[in-house]
Amino acid sequence: MIYLEMKPDALKYHLEYISNNSPNNATCLKEKLRKERDKYIELISMSVRRTDEYRYLKKCKVLYYFLYTNIEKIATANIVEMENYEKSFSYYFPKFFEDVGEDKYIEISNNLKTLFENEYKRFSKGYSIEIDKKKKRWNAYEYIKLLRIKVCPYCNAQFTLTIHSTNVETEGGPSRAELDHFIPKNEFPIFSMSLYNLVPSCKVCNQSLKHSRKTSFSTHFNPFDTEINNQFYFSRQFKKYKKKRNKINYVDAILGETNNFEITISPKNIFNNLSLTPEEKILNKKVNNNIKLFRLKSIYNQHKDFIQENILKARIYNELYLQQLHLDFPNLIQNYDVRVLVTKEASEFQYNILSKALHDIIETEILSPKI
């Protein structure tokens, strides 16, 4: 729901981790894929030609040769490239092995899952890599720390702090956000180590809400998508008072003095639904799928008190009031830009909970010029 920027250094370190053995002799993923390919070459040499087993082994060799030569691209592919890889794998993998029989198809599928899932488990602790002639440890903890995200990008409602441990015996180990596989590693094992598929997230979103539910780059928004901030729109829908003949108390609600409203989340193009292009309809569908998957409406309506409090602050600290404070206390109040004080810019969403919702609501109701 909020944009998460991939850092160039993360791609640089991950590429080294995937491609080259550790200075401490840990075997990299690319080398493991080469060994798998060589294993099938050896098995082919011992197999009888023109048999089903021989054809199956040759297919396995081709698969691992493809992965060996392309793993760097797969591990660092961006959003657009990942979507293409996802579609290609979904189509070509079952088609390539469709004539080997169900047992052999399950065998090669499980082989892939075991190799890549073990590699992902190893990434939890990682190993040392050599960058610019210096050793550096690269693992899930270092990856998340480098991204500098402090809140879950799926919901923007939970903190995901990275805490370093200075003494394991007295403090325990370090703490970090969970890593969600945006497209599930069980179904797409070859993307288990793809950075754009590894999304730092809170436990609620990762384990309770998303878990193993199927998502894809074509049906849901990935936080690394640069368009994500612009596609979700938060607003308030005011309720009617039963005791007041079903009238809406707009004054109290707008002033932030009542929580008799609902937080609504919708695609930004919802108001032009009749004239949407096919691309805009796809974007809207992705937004709605994220809202449903992560139960965003339910989550945000449990934070109405916090949102109400900040709306009230935005009303109080209007521009005239801040200008007067600046005149009275010039050394204390140096910036009286209301937006700076009551909302966060898009670049700051990843550091502040509920910041996207507050930005949209306060911008629409208070800060935008009224015609």
mmCIF file of C-alpha atoms in Angstrom:
data_model
loop_
_atom_site.group_PDB
_atom_site.id
_atom_site.type_symbol
_atom_site.label_atom_id
_atom_site.label_comp_id
_atom_site.label_asym_id
_atom_site.label_seq_id
_atom_site.Cartn_x
_atom_site.Cartn_y
_atom_site.Cartn_z
ATOM 1 C CA MET A 1 0.000 0.000 0.000
ATOM 2 C CA ILE A 2 3.020 2.278 0.434
ATOM 3 C CA TYR A 3 6.051 2.428 -1.816
ATOM 4 C CA LEU A 4 9.246 0.694 -0.728
ATOM 5 C CA GLU A 5 12.371 1.775 -2.579
ATOM 6 C CA MET A 6 14.893 -0.900 -3.499
ATOM 7 C CA LYS A 7 18.412 0.243 -2.677
ATOM 8 C CA PRO A 8 21.147 -0.137 -5.331
ATOM 9 C CA ASP A 9 23.534 -1.476 -2.678
ATOM 10 C CA ALA A 10 21.056 -4.230 -1.821
ATOM 11 C CA LEU A 11 21.072 -5.384 -5.443
ATOM 12 C CA LYS A 12 24.865 -5.132 -5.550
ATOM 13 C CA TYR A 13 25.386 -7.191 -2.389
ATOM 14 C CA HIS A 14 22.742 -9.747 -3.342
ATOM 15 C CA LEU A 15 24.251 -10.269 -6.769
ATOM 16 C CA GLU A 16 27.612 -11.015 -5.169
ATOM 17 C CA TYR A 17 25.947 -13.347 -2.639
ATOM 18 C CA ILE A 18 24.142 -15.294 -5.370
ATOM 19 C CA SER A 19 27.003 -15.459 -7.863
ATOM 20 C CA ASN A 20 30.251 -16.081 -5.988
ATOM 21 C CA ASN A 21 31.350 -18.460 -3.274
ATOM 22 C CA SER A 22 32.084 -16.907 0.103
ATOM 23 C CA PRO A 23 35.673 -16.122 1.125
ATOM 24 C CA ASN A 24 34.900 -18.547 3.971
ATOM 25 C CA ASN A 25 34.151 -21.305 1.424
ATOM 26 C CA ALA A 26 30.350 -21.196 1.594
ATOM 27 C CA THR A 27 28.892 -22.432 -1.703
ATOM 28 C CA CYS A 28 26.788 -19.822 -3.522
ATOM 29 C CA LEU A 29 23.450 -20.556 -5.173
ATOM 30 C CA LYS A 30 24.845 -20.326 -8.698
ATOM 31 C CA GLU A 31 27.463 -22.948 -7.904
ATOM 32 C CA LYS A 32 24.798 -25.235 -6.469
ATOM 33 C CA LEU A 33 22.812 -24.916 -9.688
ATOM 34 C CA ARG A 34 25.900 -25.775 -11.713
ATOM 35 C CA LYS A 35 26.425 -28.891 -9.598
ATOM 36 C CA GLU A 36 22.813 -29.919 -10.179
ATOM 37 C CA ARG A 37 23.287 -29.511 -13.919
ATOM 38 C CA ASP A 38 26.503 -31.572 -13.797
ATOM 39 C CA LYS A 39 24.696 -34.256 -11.770
ATOM 40 C CA TYR A 40 22.165 -34.695 -14.550
ATOM 41 C CA ILE A 41 24.889 -34.719 -17.191
ATOM 42 C CA GLU A 42 26.472 -37.627 -15.356
ATOM 43 C CA LEU A 43 23.135 -39.429 -14.981
ATOM 44 C CA ILE A 44 22.479 -38.970 -18.697
ATOM 45 C CA SER A 45 25.811 -40.576 -19.534
ATOM 46 C CA MET A 46 24.773 -43.666 -17.566
ATOM 47 C CA SER A 47 21.228 -43.792 -18.965
ATOM 48 C CA VAL A 48 19.960 -45.779 -21.942
ATOM 49 C CA ARG A 49 19.279 -43.520 -24.915
ATOM 50 C CA ARG A 50 15.790 -43.004 -26.309
ATOM 51 C CA THR A 51 14.061 -44.058 -23.117
ATOM 52 C CA ASP A 52 11.605 -42.053 -21.018
ATOM 53 C CA GLU A 53 14.202 -41.793 -18.252
ATOM 54 C CA TYR A 54 16.813 -40.497 -20.685
ATOM 55 C CA ARG A 55 14.440 -37.809 -22.031
ATOM 56 C CA TYR A 56 13.471 -36.815 -18.481
ATOM 57 C CA LEU A 57 17.104 -36.430 -17.397
ATOM 58 C CA LYS A 58 17.873 -34.315 -20.468
ATOM 59 C CA LYS A 59 14.986 -32.009 -19.606
ATOM 60 C CA CYS A 60 16.281 -31.677 -16.041
ATOM 61 C CA LYS A 61 19.712 -30.806 -17.378
ATOM 62 C CA VAL A 62 18.214 -28.104 -19.620
ATOM 63 C CA LEU A 63 16.231 -26.692 -16.682
ATOM 64 C CA TYR A 64 19.248 -26.411 -14.413
ATOM 65 C CA TYR A 65 21.410 -25.032 -17.197
ATOM 66 C CA PHE A 66 18.795 -22.310 -17.723
ATOM 67 C CA LEU A 67 18.728 -21.507 -14.001
ATOM 68 C CA TYR A 68 22.516 -21.558 -13.761
ATOM 69 C CA THR A 69 22.904 -19.065 -16.604
ATOM 70 C CA ASN A 70 20.029 -16.811 -15.537
ATOM 71 C CA ILE A 71 19.983 -16.882 -11.735
ATOM 72 C CA GLU A 72 21.619 -13.444 -11.411
ATOM 73 C CA LYS A 73 18.863 -11.913 -13.549
ATOM 74 C CA ILE A 74 16.130 -13.777 -11.665
ATOM 75 C CA ALA A 75 17.501 -12.792 -8.240
ATOM 76 C CA THR A 76 17.734 -9.074 -9.074
ATOM 77 C CA ALA A 77 14.866 -8.701 -11.585
ATOM 78 C CA ASN A 78 12.687 -5.602 -11.133
ATOM 79 C CA ILE A 79 8.886 -5.552 -10.956
ATOM 80 C CA VAL A 80 8.280 -5.628 -14.717
ATOM 81 C CA GLU A 81 10.882 -8.346 -15.264
ATOM 82 C CA MET A 82 9.517 -10.382 -12.347
ATOM 83 C CA GLU A 83 6.015 -10.284 -13.800
ATOM 84 C CA ASN A 84 7.365 -11.595 -17.111
ATOM 85 C CA TYR A 85 9.377 -14.333 -15.370
ATOM 86 C CA GLU A 86 6.316 -15.304 -13.331
ATOM 87 C CA LYS A 87 4.127 -15.682 -16.432
ATOM 88 C CA SER A 88 6.838 -17.570 -18.314
ATOM 89 C CA PHE A 89 7.492 -19.997 -15.461
ATOM 90 C CA SER A 90 3.749 -20.623 -14.956
ATOM 91 C CA TYR A 91 3.366 -21.534 -18.631
ATOM 92 C CA TYR A 92 6.634 -23.158 -19.725
ATOM 93 C CA PHE A 93 7.604 -25.235 -16.681
ATOM 94 C CA PRO A 94 4.522 -27.516 -16.678
ATOM 95 C CA LYS A 95 4.470 -27.573 -20.469
ATOM 96 C CA PHE A 96 8.159 -28.535 -20.686
ATOM 97 C CA PHE A 97 7.625 -31.484 -18.335
ATOM 98 C CA GLU A 98 4.095 -32.436 -19.434
ATOM 99 C CA ASP A 99 5.196 -35.662 -21.185
ATOM 100 C CA VAL A 100 7.348 -37.105 -18.374
ATOM 101 C CA GLY A 101 4.491 -38.431 -16.253
ATOM 102 C CA GLU A 102 3.031 -37.218 -12.971
ATOM 103 C CA ASP A 103 5.606 -38.919 -10.741
ATOM 104 C CA LYS A 104 8.562 -37.394 -12.563
ATOM 105 C CA TYR A 105 6.885 -33.977 -12.648
ATOM 106 C CA ILE A 106 6.413 -34.116 -8.870
ATOM 107 C CA GLU A 107 10.005 -35.281 -8.472
ATOM 108 C CA ILE A 108 11.564 -32.358 -10.345
ATOM 109 C CA SER A 109 9.168 -29.900 -8.695
ATOM 110 C CA ASN A 110 10.149 -31.129 -5.228
ATOM 111 C CA ASN A 111 13.804 -31.057 -6.210
ATOM 112 C CA LEU A 112 13.503 -27.382 -7.104
ATOM 113 C CA LYS A 113 11.543 -26.572 -3.931
ATOM 114 C CA THR A 114 14.078 -28.261 -1.679
ATOM 115 C CA LEU A 115 17.063 -26.535 -3.256
ATOM 116 C CA PHE A 116 15.597 -23.020 -3.236
ATOM 117 C CA GLU A 117 13.823 -23.270 0.132
ATOM 118 C CA ASN A 118 17.051 -24.440 1.767
ATOM 119 C CA GLU A 119 18.826 -21.525 0.137
ATOM 120 C CA TYR A 120 16.254 -19.109 1.531
ATOM 121 C CA LYS A 121 16.580 -20.633 5.026
ATOM 122 C CA ARG A 122 20.345 -20.141 4.810
ATOM 123 C CA PHE A 123 19.758 -16.466 3.887
ATOM 124 C CA SER A 124 18.341 -15.925 7.385
ATOM 125 C CA LYS A 125 21.920 -16.016 8.707
ATOM 126 C CA GLY A 126 23.730 -15.632 5.394
ATOM 127 C CA TYR A 127 27.483 -15.558 5.021
ATOM 128 C CA SER A 128 30.353 -13.195 4.261
ATOM 129 C CA ILE A 129 30.771 -11.745 0.791
ATOM 130 C CA GLU A 130 33.612 -9.683 -0.628
ATOM 131 C CA ILE A 131 32.748 -6.173 -1.793
ATOM 132 C CA ASP A 132 35.486 -3.781 -2.947
ATOM 133 C CA LYS A 133 38.085 -6.091 -1.390
ATOM 134 C CA LYS A 134 36.330 -5.944 1.982
ATOM 135 C CA LYS A 135 34.371 -8.675 3.707
ATOM 136 C CA LYS A 136 30.721 -7.968 4.493
ATOM 137 C CA ARG A 137 28.044 -10.207 5.913
ATOM 138 C CA TRP A 138 24.907 -10.392 3.787
ATOM 139 C CA ASN A 139 21.663 -11.890 5.055
ATOM 140 C CA ALA A 140 17.973 -11.123 5.624
ATOM 141 C CA TYR A 141 18.738 -8.876 8.604
ATOM 142 C CA GLU A 142 21.252 -6.765 6.650
ATOM 143 C CA TYR A 143 18.864 -6.571 3.691
ATOM 144 C CA ILE A 144 15.992 -5.210 5.784
ATOM 145 C CA LYS A 145 18.293 -2.838 7.667
ATOM 146 C CA LEU A 146 19.579 -1.442 4.379
ATOM 147 C CA LEU A 147 16.027 -0.707 3.167
ATOM 148 C CA ARG A 148 15.520 1.489 6.270
ATOM 149 C CA ILE A 149 11.811 0.753 6.517
ATOM 150 C CA LYS A 150 10.120 1.130 9.901
ATOM 151 C CA VAL A 151 6.497 0.244 9.107
ATOM 152 C CA CYS A 152 4.825 -2.566 7.202
ATOM 153 C CA PRO A 153 4.370 -1.548 3.530
ATOM 154 C CA TYR A 154 1.325 -3.781 3.128
ATOM 155 C CA CYS A 155 -0.781 -2.051 5.807
ATOM 156 C CA ASN A 156 1.185 1.032 6.972
ATOM 157 C CA ALA A 157 -0.390 0.329 10.387
ATOM 158 C CA GLN A 158 2.274 -1.741 12.203
ATOM 159 C CA PHE A 159 5.888 -0.960 13.052
ATOM 160 C CA THR A 160 8.556 -3.331 11.694
ATOM 161 C CA LEU A 161 11.625 -2.185 13.580
ATOM 162 C CA THR A 162 15.108 -3.569 13.015
ATOM 163 C CA ILE A 163 16.846 -3.938 16.374
ATOM 164 C CA HIS A 164 20.504 -4.820 16.707
ATOM 165 C CA SER A 165 21.671 -7.020 19.556
ATOM 166 C CA THR A 166 24.954 -6.124 21.275
ATOM 167 C CA ASN A 167 24.909 -9.047 23.699
ATOM 168 C CA VAL A 168 23.186 -12.250 22.647
ATOM 169 C CA GLU A 169 23.316 -13.760 26.121
ATOM 170 C CA THR A 170 21.566 -10.877 27.894
ATOM 171 C CA GLU A 171 19.487 -9.381 25.059
ATOM 172 C CA GLY A 172 18.819 -12.314 22.781
ATOM 173 C CA GLY A 173 19.326 -12.134 19.047
ATOM 174 C CA PRO A 174 18.546 -9.226 16.717
ATOM 175 C CA SER A 175 14.961 -8.448 15.755
ATOM 176 C CA ARG A 176 13.688 -7.623 12.284
ATOM 177 C CA ALA A 177 10.609 -7.533 10.106
ATOM 178 C CA GLU A 178 9.389 -10.748 8.589
ATOM 179 C CA LEU A 179 10.130 -11.388 4.925
ATOM 180 C CA ASP A 180 7.085 -12.195 2.833
ATOM 181 C CA HIS A 181 7.413 -13.960 -0.512
ATOM 182 C CA PHE A 182 5.078 -11.810 -2.586
ATOM 183 C CA ILE A 183 4.502 -14.678 -4.984
ATOM 184 C CA PRO A 184 4.583 -17.859 -2.878
ATOM 185 C CA LYS A 185 7.820 -19.796 -2.824
ATOM 186 C CA ASN A 186 5.930 -23.071 -2.638
ATOM 187 C CA GLU A 187 4.428 -22.459 -6.078
ATOM 188 C CA PHE A 188 7.329 -20.470 -7.545
ATOM 189 C CA PRO A 189 10.464 -21.806 -5.812
ATOM 190 C CA ILE A 190 12.880 -20.208 -8.286
ATOM 191 C CA PHE A 191 11.854 -16.759 -6.940
ATOM 192 C CA SER A 192 12.642 -17.651 -3.320
ATOM 193 C CA MET A 193 15.801 -15.544 -3.482
ATOM 194 C CA SER A 194 14.549 -12.744 -5.756
ATOM 195 C CA LEU A 195 14.880 -9.428 -3.896
ATOM 196 C CA TYR A 196 11.765 -7.829 -5.376
ATOM 197 C CA ASN A 197 9.850 -10.876 -4.153
ATOM 198 C CA LEU A 198 11.144 -10.464 -0.570
ATOM 199 C CA VAL A 199 8.921 -7.871 1.101
ATOM 200 C CA PRO A 200 9.626 -6.797 4.718
ATOM 201 C CA SER A 201 6.282 -6.968 6.503
ATOM 202 C CA CYS A 202 4.612 -7.245 9.896
ATOM 203 C CA LYS A 203 3.629 -10.599 11.361
ATOM 204 C CA VAL A 204 -0.101 -9.864 11.018
ATOM 205 C CA CYS A 205 0.104 -9.214 7.267
ATOM 206 C CA ASN A 206 2.581 -11.985 6.526
ATOM 207 C CA GLN A 207 1.327 -14.864 8.657
ATOM 208 C CA SER A 208 -2.267 -14.102 9.622
ATOM 209 C CA LEU A 209 -3.663 -12.323 6.564
ATOM 210 C CA LYS A 210 -1.584 -13.231 3.524
ATOM 211 C CA HIS A 211 0.105 -16.459 4.639
ATOM 212 C CA SER A 212 0.098 -18.847 1.656
ATOM 213 C CA ARG A 213 -2.720 -17.135 -0.235
ATOM 214 C CA LYS A 214 -1.895 -16.744 -3.890
ATOM 215 C CA THR A 215 -0.810 -13.328 -5.120
ATOM 216 C CA SER A 216 0.869 -12.280 -8.335
ATOM 217 C CA PHE A 217 2.332 -9.177 -9.938
ATOM 218 C CA SER A 218 -0.642 -8.989 -12.292
ATOM 219 C CA THR A 219 -3.379 -9.281 -9.629
ATOM 220 C CA HIS A 220 -1.961 -7.449 -6.576
ATOM 221 C CA PHE A 221 0.248 -4.461 -5.842
ATOM 222 C CA ASN A 222 3.793 -5.195 -4.752
ATOM 223 C CA PRO A 223 5.259 -2.494 -2.436
ATOM 224 C CA PHE A 224 8.280 -2.123 -4.721
ATOM 225 C CA ASP A 225 5.952 -0.887 -7.491
ATOM 226 C CA THR A 226 6.599 2.840 -7.954
ATOM 227 C CA GLU A 227 2.906 3.463 -8.699
ATOM 228 C CA ILE A 228 1.542 2.057 -5.449
ATOM 229 C CA ASN A 229 1.363 5.343 -3.469
ATOM 230 C CA ASN A 230 -0.772 6.954 -6.167
ATOM 231 C CA GLN A 231 -3.285 4.123 -6.532
ATOM 232 C CA PHE A 232 -4.803 3.922 -3.037
ATOM 233 C CA TYR A 233 -7.098 6.696 -1.806
ATOM 234 C CA PHE A 234 -8.269 7.162 1.792
ATOM 235 C CA SER A 235 -11.306 9.211 2.778
ATOM 236 C CA ARG A 236 -13.963 9.467 5.484
ATOM 237 C CA GLN A 237 -17.612 8.549 5.107
ATOM 238 C CA PHE A 238 -19.770 10.228 7.727
ATOM 239 C CA LYS A 239 -22.524 8.268 9.472
ATOM 240 C CA LYS A 240 -26.036 9.359 10.233
ATOM 241 C CA TYR A 241 -27.209 9.898 13.817
ATOM 242 C CA LYS A 242 -30.274 7.784 14.571
ATOM 243 C CA LYS A 243 -31.321 10.116 17.394
ATOM 244 C CA LYS A 244 -31.223 13.102 15.083
ATOM 245 C CA ARG A 245 -33.603 11.864 12.404
ATOM 246 C CA ASN A 246 -30.827 10.197 10.420
ATOM 247 C CA LYS A 247 -29.013 13.474 9.854
ATOM 248 C CA ILE A 248 -25.252 13.619 9.449
ATOM 249 C CA ASN A 249 -23.406 15.877 11.879
ATOM 250 C CA TYR A 250 -20.888 17.172 9.367
ATOM 251 C CA VAL A 251 -19.618 19.969 11.607
ATOM 252 C CA ASP A 252 -18.442 17.752 14.468
ATOM 253 C CA ALA A 253 -17.053 15.144 12.101
ATOM 254 C CA ILE A 254 -15.120 17.608 9.973
ATOM 255 C CA LEU A 255 -13.774 19.418 13.027
ATOM 256 C CA GLY A 256 -12.517 16.120 14.402
ATOM 257 C CA GLU A 257 -14.793 16.188 17.429
ATOM 258 C CA THR A 258 -16.605 12.930 16.741
ATOM 259 C CA ASN A 259 -15.634 9.507 15.464
ATOM 260 C CA ASN A 260 -19.017 8.925 13.883
ATOM 261 C CA PHE A 261 -17.443 8.133 10.522
ATOM 262 C CA GLU A 262 -15.940 5.217 8.616
ATOM 263 C CA ILE A 263 -12.525 5.141 6.981
ATOM 264 C CA THR A 264 -12.896 4.134 3.349
ATOM 265 C CA ILE A 265 -10.146 2.926 1.021
ATOM 266 C CA SER A 266 -10.633 2.789 -2.708
ATOM 267 C CA PRO A 267 -8.764 2.971 -6.008
ATOM 268 C CA LYS A 268 -7.929 6.552 -6.934
ATOM 269 C CA ASN A 269 -9.908 6.196 -10.185
ATOM 270 C CA ILE A 270 -13.085 4.997 -8.475
ATOM 271 C CA PHE A 271 -14.913 8.237 -9.305
ATOM 272 C CA ASN A 272 -14.270 7.823 -13.041
ATOM 273 C CA ASN A 273 -15.308 4.185 -13.159
ATOM 274 C CA LEU A 274 -17.373 4.564 -16.346
ATOM 275 C CA SER A 275 -14.543 5.961 -18.458
ATOM 276 C CA LEU A 276 -11.603 3.855 -17.328
ATOM 277 C CA THR A 277 -9.063 2.511 -19.792
ATOM 278 C CA PRO A 278 -8.269 -1.230 -19.694
ATOM 279 C CA GLU A 279 -4.985 -0.449 -17.893
ATOM 280 C CA GLU A 280 -6.783 1.631 -15.259
ATOM 281 C CA LYS A 281 -9.283 -1.175 -14.695
ATOM 282 C CA ILE A 282 -6.400 -3.567 -14.012
ATOM 283 C CA LEU A 283 -4.884 -1.108 -11.529
ATOM 284 C CA ASN A 284 -8.239 -0.732 -9.759
ATOM 285 C CA LYS A 285 -8.591 -4.485 -9.515
ATOM 286 C CA LYS A 286 -5.124 -4.785 -7.992
ATOM 287 C CA VAL A 287 -5.979 -2.111 -5.409
ATOM 288 C CA ASN A 288 -9.223 -3.848 -4.462
ATOM 289 C CA ASN A 289 -7.450 -7.196 -4.194
ATOM 290 C CA ASN A 290 -4.905 -5.714 -1.758
ATOM 291 C CA ILE A 291 -7.662 -4.073 0.294
ATOM 292 C CA LYS A 292 -9.493 -7.386 0.579
ATOM 293 C CA LEU A 293 -6.409 -9.553 1.208
ATOM 294 C CA PHE A 294 -4.978 -7.382 3.984
ATOM 295 C CA ARG A 295 -8.397 -6.370 5.392
ATOM 296 C CA LEU A 296 -7.370 -2.747 5.268
ATOM 297 C CA LYS A 297 -10.831 -1.294 5.915
ATOM 298 C CA SER A 298 -11.177 -3.303 9.112
ATOM 299 C CA ILE A 299 -7.670 -2.399 10.270
ATOM 300 C CA TYR A 300 -8.055 1.331 9.636
ATOM 301 C CA ASN A 301 -11.435 1.610 11.292
ATOM 302 C CA GLN A 302 -9.804 0.352 14.474
ATOM 303 C CA HIS A 303 -7.534 3.412 14.361
ATOM 304 C CA LYS A 304 -10.259 6.061 14.098
ATOM 305 C CA ASP A 305 -9.336 7.684 17.423
ATOM 306 C CA PHE A 306 -5.778 8.275 16.249
ATOM 307 C CA ILE A 307 -6.961 9.674 12.915
ATOM 308 C CA GLN A 308 -9.584 11.843 14.627
ATOM 309 C CA GLU A 309 -6.954 13.284 16.987
ATOM 310 C CA ASN A 310 -4.671 14.235 14.089
ATOM 311 C CA ILE A 311 -7.548 15.817 12.135
ATOM 312 C CA LEU A 312 -8.292 17.983 15.155
ATOM 313 C CA LYS A 313 -4.614 19.018 15.370
ATOM 314 C CA ALA A 314 -4.648 19.928 11.690
ATOM 315 C CA ARG A 315 -7.678 22.154 12.335
ATOM 316 C CA ILE A 316 -6.066 23.845 15.330
ATOM 317 C CA TYR A 317 -2.680 24.471 13.748
ATOM 318 C CA ASN A 318 -3.947 26.437 10.783
ATOM 319 C CA GLU A 319 -1.696 28.793 8.866
ATOM 320 C CA LEU A 320 -2.837 32.007 10.592
ATOM 321 C CA TYR A 321 -2.296 30.489 14.019
ATOM 322 C CA LEU A 322 1.178 29.268 13.085
ATOM 323 C CA GLN A 323 2.104 32.647 11.642
ATOM 324 C CA GLN A 324 1.127 34.277 14.920
ATOM 325 C CA LEU A 325 3.222 31.754 16.858
ATOM 326 C CA HIS A 326 6.130 32.502 14.546
ATOM 327 C CA LEU A 327 5.833 36.225 15.302
ATOM 328 C CA ASP A 328 5.668 35.565 19.049
ATOM 329 C CA PHE A 329 8.356 32.868 19.152
ATOM 330 C CA PRO A 330 10.552 33.297 16.037
ATOM 331 C CA ASN A 331 13.355 31.107 17.383
ATOM 332 C CA LEU A 332 10.999 28.296 18.340
ATOM 333 C CA ILE A 333 8.528 28.288 15.424
ATOM 334 C CA GLN A 334 10.628 28.682 12.276
ATOM 335 C CA ASN A 335 8.466 26.753 9.847
ATOM 336 C CA TYR A 336 4.750 27.453 9.699
ATOM 337 C CA ASP A 337 3.953 25.362 6.645
ATOM 338 C CA VAL A 338 0.855 23.464 7.804
ATOM 339 C CA ARG A 339 1.598 20.478 5.562
ATOM 340 C CA VAL A 340 5.000 19.940 7.155
ATOM 341 C CA LEU A 341 3.506 19.885 10.640
ATOM 342 C CA VAL A 342 0.344 17.807 10.170
ATOM 343 C CA THR A 343 1.087 15.401 7.301
ATOM 344 C CA LYS A 344 3.972 13.368 5.898
ATOM 345 C CA GLU A 345 5.289 13.402 2.366
ATOM 346 C CA ALA A 346 5.147 10.185 0.364
ATOM 347 C CA SER A 347 8.874 9.653 0.918
ATOM 348 C CA GLU A 348 8.201 9.516 4.687
ATOM 349 C CA PHE A 349 5.327 7.020 4.625
ATOM 350 C CA GLN A 350 7.708 4.110 5.274
ATOM 351 C CA TYR A 351 8.790 5.655 8.601
ATOM 352 C CA ASN A 352 5.368 6.590 10.071
ATOM 353 C CA ILE A 353 2.320 4.450 10.800
ATOM 354 C CA LEU A 354 -1.025 5.455 9.232
ATOM 355 C CA SER A 355 0.766 8.278 7.395
ATOM 356 C CA LYS A 356 -0.774 7.532 3.996
ATOM 357 C CA ALA A 357 -4.334 7.660 5.381
ATOM 358 C CA LEU A 358 -3.680 10.863 7.332
ATOM 359 C CA HIS A 359 -2.064 12.463 4.293
ATOM 360 C CA ASP A 360 -5.040 11.737 2.027
ATOM 361 C CA ILE A 361 -7.759 12.709 4.509
ATOM 362 C CA ILE A 362 -6.136 15.902 5.828
ATOM 363 C CA GLU A 363 -5.077 16.980 2.355
ATOM 364 C CA THR A 364 -8.626 16.561 1.007
ATOM 365 C CA GLU A 365 -10.597 17.954 3.938
ATOM 366 C CA ILE A 366 -8.323 20.712 5.215
ATOM 367 C CA LEU A 367 -5.347 21.619 3.062
ATOM 368 C CA SER A 368 -6.671 21.487 -0.502
ATOM 369 C CA PRO A 369 -8.030 24.831 -1.728
ATOM 370 C CA LYS A 370 -11.797 24.863 -1.845
ATOM 371 C CA ILE A 371 -13.485 26.211 -4.968
#
